[in-house]
Amino acid sequence: MRGIAAVPSYVVMQPTTLCNLDCVYCYLPLRAVDRRMPPTVAEAVAASVNPWAASGRFSVVWHGGEPLAAGREHLAALLAPFGPAVEHHVQTNATLIDDDWCAFFVEHGIRVSVSVDGPRHRNGERVTRGGRPAYDRILAGVAALRRHGLPFSALAVVSRPEPGLATELYDYFLDLGCDVLGINIEETEGVNTRSNARDAAAVTGFWAELVGAWRRDPRIHLREVEWSLRYAGAVLAGTADDLLPRRLDPIPTVGHNGSVVVLSPELAGFTDPHYGDFSSGNVLTTPLAEILAGAGRTPWVGEFLTGVEACRSSCPYFGFCGGGHAANRYFELGRFDGTETEHCRNSKIRLLEGVLEHARDHESPAA
């Protein structure tokens, strides 16, 4: 895996910067401001995306802010330029979902992922702009999805890993009805400056416990655990080198104004005296395909690729994570060519160690 691929597997689109919630750990800098993407930006992106989708599976992920805060009429206008081969996904806090939104998802073939951190007492940091708990509104949105028979994924943030939490969360999401679950250990990122340094044993134990909960009733696709098991199986089979792509997926994030940031959506909307606004171009003046072809020349991207090579030469976990994420390096280390971060430790190293710990603790005794 060297360099950046010219064609991504998906594009992230920001239909609005606004979010109707004010979660304590949120990284977004402009979530109190409603800056909406004009349809001309979507048209420019679609000009590159539609040919890519005609050649194979391709997704557009609508991610805010809160994408539904843009409204159905505006979101429909943004969806219109994309061809029928494009898959659409939306990451939402679900508080705005009702019967009309469910009909909209069906009409446009949109796959929904809901952000919720578990049962009520685990959602204390997901609050409205007035500081009130958002949990009941989230559940109302989920109930609408279930009422209409719409499958959905879930994404949970874990701030304080502790014994018993993984089992509690897994059981909760089984009851919630999602078919895919992603778990994010809270990250120090963007405007969230809280430390993400965590006790190593607690985090490893959390992941090991989560594996155990999943193995007892594996009805949910558990994103992190299944990837870890796939990697472990490939190591045992001697095929681990085949898991990582030959080149990094550029993961272009198209901001509300057409600005394109590659590799890390979390960098969009930020500026730095040294790195500028992190963008590699703007689709209103340069085709997306052309921007991605030259993304490696963006100064901070070159610095990040240097860091990836440093990880390759120094970290035994490189084959599992592929060199980490640019935004975590920047927000934790203040630069892109560093190597290990707290995010690496929590969500890569200790994840894999937790999976292996579970395997050791539950291996069959010798005959």
mmCIF file with all atom_site columns, N, CA, C and O in Angstrom, residues 109-136:
data_model
loop_
_atom_site.group_PDB
_atom_site.id
_atom_site.type_symbol
_atom_site.label_atom_id
_atom_site.label_alt_id
_atom_site.label_comp_id
_atom_site.label_asym_id
_atom_site.label_entity_id
_atom_site.label_seq_id
_atom_site.pdbx_PDB_ins_code
_atom_site.Cartn_x
_atom_site.Cartn_y
_atom_site.Cartn_z
_atom_site.occupancy
_atom_site.B_iso_or_equiv
_atom_site.pdbx_formal_charge
_atom_site.auth_seq_id
_atom_site.auth_comp_id
_atom_site.auth_asym_id
_atom_site.auth_atom_id
_atom_site.pdbx_PDB_model_num
ATOM 1   N N  . GLY A 1 109 ? -33.734 5.569  -2.215 1.00 0.00 ? 109 GLY A N  1
ATOM 2   C CA . GLY A 1 109 ? -32.860 4.417  -1.975 1.00 0.00 ? 109 GLY A CA 1
ATOM 3   C C  . GLY A 1 109 ? -31.718 4.721  -1.033 1.00 0.00 ? 109 GLY A C  1
ATOM 4   O O  . GLY A 1 109 ? -30.581 4.261  -1.239 1.00 0.00 ? 109 GLY A O  1
ATOM 5   N N  . ILE A 1 110 ? -31.979 5.472  0.024  1.00 0.00 ? 110 ILE A N  1
ATOM 6   C CA . ILE A 1 110 ? -30.931 5.895  0.956  1.00 0.00 ? 110 ILE A CA 1
ATOM 7   C C  . ILE A 1 110 ? -30.825 4.917  2.115  1.00 0.00 ? 110 ILE A C  1
ATOM 8   O O  . ILE A 1 110 ? -31.814 4.593  2.776  1.00 0.00 ? 110 ILE A O  1
ATOM 9   N N  . ARG A 1 111 ? -29.609 4.468  2.380  1.00 0.00 ? 111 ARG A N  1
ATOM 10  C CA . ARG A 1 111 ? -29.320 3.610  3.532  1.00 0.00 ? 111 ARG A CA 1
ATOM 11  C C  . ARG A 1 111 ? -28.995 4.509  4.737  1.00 0.00 ? 111 ARG A C  1
ATOM 12  O O  . ARG A 1 111 ? -28.222 5.462  4.625  1.00 0.00 ? 111 ARG A O  1
ATOM 13  N N  . VAL A 1 112 ? -29.586 4.221  5.898  1.00 0.00 ? 112 VAL A N  1
ATOM 14  C CA . VAL A 1 112 ? -29.494 5.088  7.071  1.00 0.00 ? 112 VAL A CA 1
ATOM 15  C C  . VAL A 1 112 ? -28.571 4.484  8.123  1.00 0.00 ? 112 VAL A C  1
ATOM 16  O O  . VAL A 1 112 ? -28.631 3.288  8.418  1.00 0.00 ? 112 VAL A O  1
ATOM 17  N N  . SER A 1 113 ? -27.724 5.336  8.702  1.00 0.00 ? 113 SER A N  1
ATOM 18  C CA . SER A 1 113 ? -26.926 4.964  9.873  1.00 0.00 ? 113 SER A CA 1
ATOM 19  C C  . SER A 1 113 ? -27.225 5.957  10.979 1.00 0.00 ? 113 SER A C  1
ATOM 20  O O  . SER A 1 113 ? -27.169 7.173  10.767 1.00 0.00 ? 113 SER A O  1
ATOM 21  N N  . VAL A 1 114 ? -27.557 5.439  12.159 1.00 0.00 ? 114 VAL A N  1
ATOM 22  C CA . VAL A 1 114 ? -27.995 6.266  13.291 1.00 0.00 ? 114 VAL A CA 1
ATOM 23  C C  . VAL A 1 114 ? -26.884 6.379  14.333 1.00 0.00 ? 114 VAL A C  1
ATOM 24  O O  . VAL A 1 114 ? -26.291 5.376  14.730 1.00 0.00 ? 114 VAL A O  1
ATOM 25  N N  . SER A 1 115 ? -26.617 7.604  14.771 1.00 0.00 ? 115 SER A N  1
ATOM 26  C CA . SER A 1 115 ? -25.658 7.841  15.841 1.00 0.00 ? 115 SER A CA 1
ATOM 27  C C  . SER A 1 115 ? -26.381 7.802  17.185 1.00 0.00 ? 115 SER A C  1
ATOM 28  O O  . SER A 1 115 ? -27.237 8.649  17.466 1.00 0.00 ? 115 SER A O  1
ATOM 29  N N  . VAL A 1 116 ? -26.054 6.821  18.013 1.00 0.00 ? 116 VAL A N  1
ATOM 30  C CA . VAL A 1 116 ? -26.646 6.690  19.345 1.00 0.00 ? 116 VAL A CA 1
ATOM 31  C C  . VAL A 1 116 ? -25.673 5.881  20.186 1.00 0.00 ? 116 VAL A C  1
ATOM 32  O O  . VAL A 1 116 ? -25.044 4.947  19.698 1.00 0.00 ? 116 VAL A O  1
ATOM 33  N N  . ASP A 1 117 ? -25.512 6.253  21.445 1.00 0.00 ? 117 ASP A N  1
ATOM 34  C CA . ASP A 1 117 ? -24.433 5.698  22.264 1.00 0.00 ? 117 ASP A CA 1
ATOM 35  C C  . ASP A 1 117 ? -24.863 4.585  23.203 1.00 0.00 ? 117 ASP A C  1
ATOM 36  O O  . ASP A 1 117 ? -24.109 4.222  24.110 1.00 0.00 ? 117 ASP A O  1
ATOM 37  N N  . GLY A 1 118 ? -26.060 4.035  22.993 1.00 0.00 ? 118 GLY A N  1
ATOM 38  C CA . GLY A 1 118 ? -26.531 2.974  23.877 1.00 0.00 ? 118 GLY A CA 1
ATOM 39  C C  . GLY A 1 118 ? -27.761 3.422  24.638 1.00 0.00 ? 118 GLY A C  1
ATOM 40  O O  . GLY A 1 118 ? -28.459 4.360  24.239 1.00 0.00 ? 118 GLY A O  1
ATOM 41  N N  . PRO A 1 119 ? -28.077 2.754  25.765 1.00 0.00 ? 119 PRO A N  1
ATOM 42  C CA . PRO A 1 119 ? -29.285 3.085  26.527 1.00 0.00 ? 119 PRO A CA 1
ATOM 43  C C  . PRO A 1 119 ? -29.242 4.500  27.095 1.00 0.00 ? 119 PRO A C  1
ATOM 44  O O  . PRO A 1 119 ? -28.213 5.178  27.049 1.00 0.00 ? 119 PRO A O  1
ATOM 45  N N  . ARG A 1 120 ? -30.365 4.935  27.620 1.00 0.00 ? 120 ARG A N  1
ATOM 46  C CA . ARG A 1 120 ? -30.533 6.328  28.033 1.00 0.00 ? 120 ARG A CA 1
ATOM 47  C C  . ARG A 1 120 ? -29.372 6.859  28.868 1.00 0.00 ? 120 ARG A C  1
ATOM 48  O O  . ARG A 1 120 ? -28.835 7.946  28.611 1.00 0.00 ? 120 ARG A O  1
ATOM 49  N N  . HIS A 1 121 ? -28.942 6.102  29.883 1.00 0.00 ? 121 HIS A N  1
ATOM 50  C CA . HIS A 1 121 ? -27.913 6.620  30.790 1.00 0.00 ? 121 HIS A CA 1
ATOM 51  C C  . HIS A 1 121 ? -26.538 6.684  30.136 1.00 0.00 ? 121 HIS A C  1
ATOM 52  O O  . HIS A 1 121 ? -25.601 7.257  30.711 1.00 0.00 ? 121 HIS A O  1
ATOM 53  N N  . ARG A 1 122 ? -26.400 6.122  28.926 1.00 0.00 ? 122 ARG A N  1
ATOM 54  C CA . ARG A 1 122 ? -25.135 6.218  28.203 1.00 0.00 ? 122 ARG A CA 1
ATOM 55  C C  . ARG A 1 122 ? -25.148 7.364  27.192 1.00 0.00 ? 122 ARG A C  1
ATOM 56  O O  . ARG A 1 122 ? -24.162 7.582  26.492 1.00 0.00 ? 122 ARG A O  1
ATOM 57  N N  . ASN A 1 123 ? -26.248 8.087  27.097 1.00 0.00 ? 123 ASN A N  1
ATOM 58  C CA . ASN A 1 123 ? -26.398 9.141  26.094 1.00 0.00 ? 123 ASN A CA 1
ATOM 59  C C  . ASN A 1 123 ? -26.394 10.537 26.685 1.00 0.00 ? 123 ASN A C  1
ATOM 60  O O  . ASN A 1 123 ? -26.898 11.476 26.071 1.00 0.00 ? 123 ASN A O  1
ATOM 61  N N  . GLY A 1 124 ? -25.823 10.692 27.866 1.00 0.00 ? 124 GLY A N  1
ATOM 62  C CA . GLY A 1 124 ? -25.866 11.976 28.548 1.00 0.00 ? 124 GLY A CA 1
ATOM 63  C C  . GLY A 1 124 ? -25.157 13.099 27.819 1.00 0.00 ? 124 GLY A C  1
ATOM 64  O O  . GLY A 1 124 ? -25.437 14.281 28.067 1.00 0.00 ? 124 GLY A O  1
ATOM 65  N N  . GLU A 1 125 ? -24.236 12.768 26.909 1.00 0.00 ? 125 GLU A N  1
ATOM 66  C CA . GLU A 1 125 ? -23.488 13.804 26.204 1.00 0.00 ? 125 GLU A CA 1
ATOM 67  C C  . GLU A 1 125 ? -24.064 14.098 24.818 1.00 0.00 ? 125 GLU A C  1
ATOM 68  O O  . GLU A 1 125 ? -23.533 14.921 24.091 1.00 0.00 ? 125 GLU A O  1
ATOM 69  N N  . ARG A 1 126 ? -25.167 13.429 24.475 1.00 0.00 ? 126 ARG A N  1
ATOM 70  C CA . ARG A 1 126 ? -25.877 13.719 23.226 1.00 0.00 ? 126 ARG A CA 1
ATOM 71  C C  . ARG A 1 126 ? -27.078 14.590 23.592 1.00 0.00 ? 126 ARG A C  1
ATOM 72  O O  . ARG A 1 126 ? -28.125 14.083 23.991 1.00 0.00 ? 126 ARG A O  1
ATOM 73  N N  . VAL A 1 127 ? -26.915 15.908 23.457 1.00 0.00 ? 127 VAL A N  1
ATOM 74  C CA . VAL A 1 127 ? -27.909 16.864 23.950 1.00 0.00 ? 127 VAL A CA 1
ATOM 75  C C  . VAL A 1 127 ? -28.287 17.863 22.865 1.00 0.00 ? 127 VAL A C  1
ATOM 76  O O  . VAL A 1 127 ? -27.577 18.050 21.871 1.00 0.00 ? 127 VAL A O  1
ATOM 77  N N  . THR A 1 128 ? -29.423 18.513 23.075 1.00 0.00 ? 128 THR A N  1
ATOM 78  C CA . THR A 1 128 ? -29.886 19.553 22.156 1.00 0.00 ? 128 THR A CA 1
ATOM 79  C C  . THR A 1 128 ? -29.096 20.836 22.388 1.00 0.00 ? 128 THR A C  1
ATOM 80  O O  . THR A 1 128 ? -28.285 20.931 23.319 1.00 0.00 ? 128 THR A O  1
ATOM 81  N N  . ARG A 1 129 ? -29.367 21.837 21.565 1.00 0.00 ? 129 ARG A N  1
ATOM 82  C CA . ARG A 1 129 ? -28.684 23.119 21.741 1.00 0.00 ? 129 ARG A CA 1
ATOM 83  C C  . ARG A 1 129 ? -29.079 23.789 23.055 1.00 0.00 ? 129 ARG A C  1
ATOM 84  O O  . ARG A 1 129 ? -28.349 24.647 23.547 1.00 0.00 ? 129 ARG A O  1
ATOM 85  N N  . GLY A 1 130 ? -30.197 23.374 23.612 1.00 0.00 ? 130 GLY A N  1
ATOM 86  C CA . GLY A 1 130 ? -30.599 23.897 24.918 1.00 0.00 ? 130 GLY A CA 1
ATOM 87  C C  . GLY A 1 130 ? -30.074 23.064 26.071 1.00 0.00 ? 130 GLY A C  1
ATOM 88  O O  . GLY A 1 130 ? -30.403 23.332 27.230 1.00 0.00 ? 130 GLY A O  1
ATOM 89  N N  . GLY A 1 131 ? -29.272 22.040 25.761 1.00 0.00 ? 131 GLY A N  1
ATOM 90  C CA . GLY A 1 131 ? -28.673 21.214 26.793 1.00 0.00 ? 131 GLY A CA 1
ATOM 91  C C  . GLY A 1 131 ? -29.573 20.095 27.291 1.00 0.00 ? 131 GLY A C  1
ATOM 92  O O  . GLY A 1 131 ? -29.252 19.443 28.286 1.00 0.00 ? 131 GLY A O  1
ATOM 93  N N  . ARG A 1 132 ? -30.696 19.839 26.607 1.00 0.00 ? 132 ARG A N  1
ATOM 94  C CA . ARG A 1 132 ? -31.617 18.796 27.052 1.00 0.00 ? 132 ARG A CA 1
ATOM 95  C C  . ARG A 1 132 ? -31.268 17.464 26.391 1.00 0.00 ? 132 ARG A C  1
ATOM 96  O O  . ARG A 1 132 ? -30.798 17.421 25.252 1.00 0.00 ? 132 ARG A O  1
ATOM 97  N N  . PRO A 1 133 ? -31.502 16.355 27.097 1.00 0.00 ? 133 PRO A N  1
ATOM 98  C CA . PRO A 1 133 ? -31.199 15.041 26.526 1.00 0.00 ? 133 PRO A CA 1
ATOM 99  C C  . PRO A 1 133 ? -31.948 14.812 25.220 1.00 0.00 ? 133 PRO A C  1
ATOM 100 O O  . PRO A 1 133 ? -33.130 15.151 25.091 1.00 0.00 ? 133 PRO A O  1
ATOM 101 N N  . ALA A 1 134 ? -31.247 14.221 24.260 1.00 0.00 ? 134 ALA A N  1
ATOM 102 C CA . ALA A 1 134 ? -31.845 13.978 22.942 1.00 0.00 ? 134 ALA A CA 1
ATOM 103 C C  . ALA A 1 134 ? -32.357 12.550 22.797 1.00 0.00 ? 134 ALA A C  1
ATOM 104 O O  . ALA A 1 134 ? -32.917 12.204 21.745 1.00 0.00 ? 134 ALA A O  1
ATOM 105 N N  . TYR A 1 135 ? -32.210 11.736 23.831 1.00 0.00 ? 135 TYR A N  1
ATOM 106 C CA . TYR A 1 135 ? -32.441 10.299 23.691 1.00 0.00 ? 135 TYR A CA 1
ATOM 107 C C  . TYR A 1 135 ? -33.848 9.958  23.208 1.00 0.00 ? 135 TYR A C  1
ATOM 108 O O  . TYR A 1 135 ? -34.016 9.134  22.298 1.00 0.00 ? 135 TYR A O  1
ATOM 109 N N  . ASP A 1 136 ? -34.873 10.572 23.796 1.00 0.00 ? 136 ASP A N  1
ATOM 110 C CA . ASP A 1 136 ? -36.246 10.222 23.405 1.00 0.00 ? 136 ASP A CA 1
ATOM 111 C C  . ASP A 1 136 ? -36.501 10.545 21.936 1.00 0.00 ? 136 ASP A C  1
ATOM 112 O O  . ASP A 1 136 ? -37.203 9.802  21.236 1.00 0.00 ? 136 ASP A O  1
#
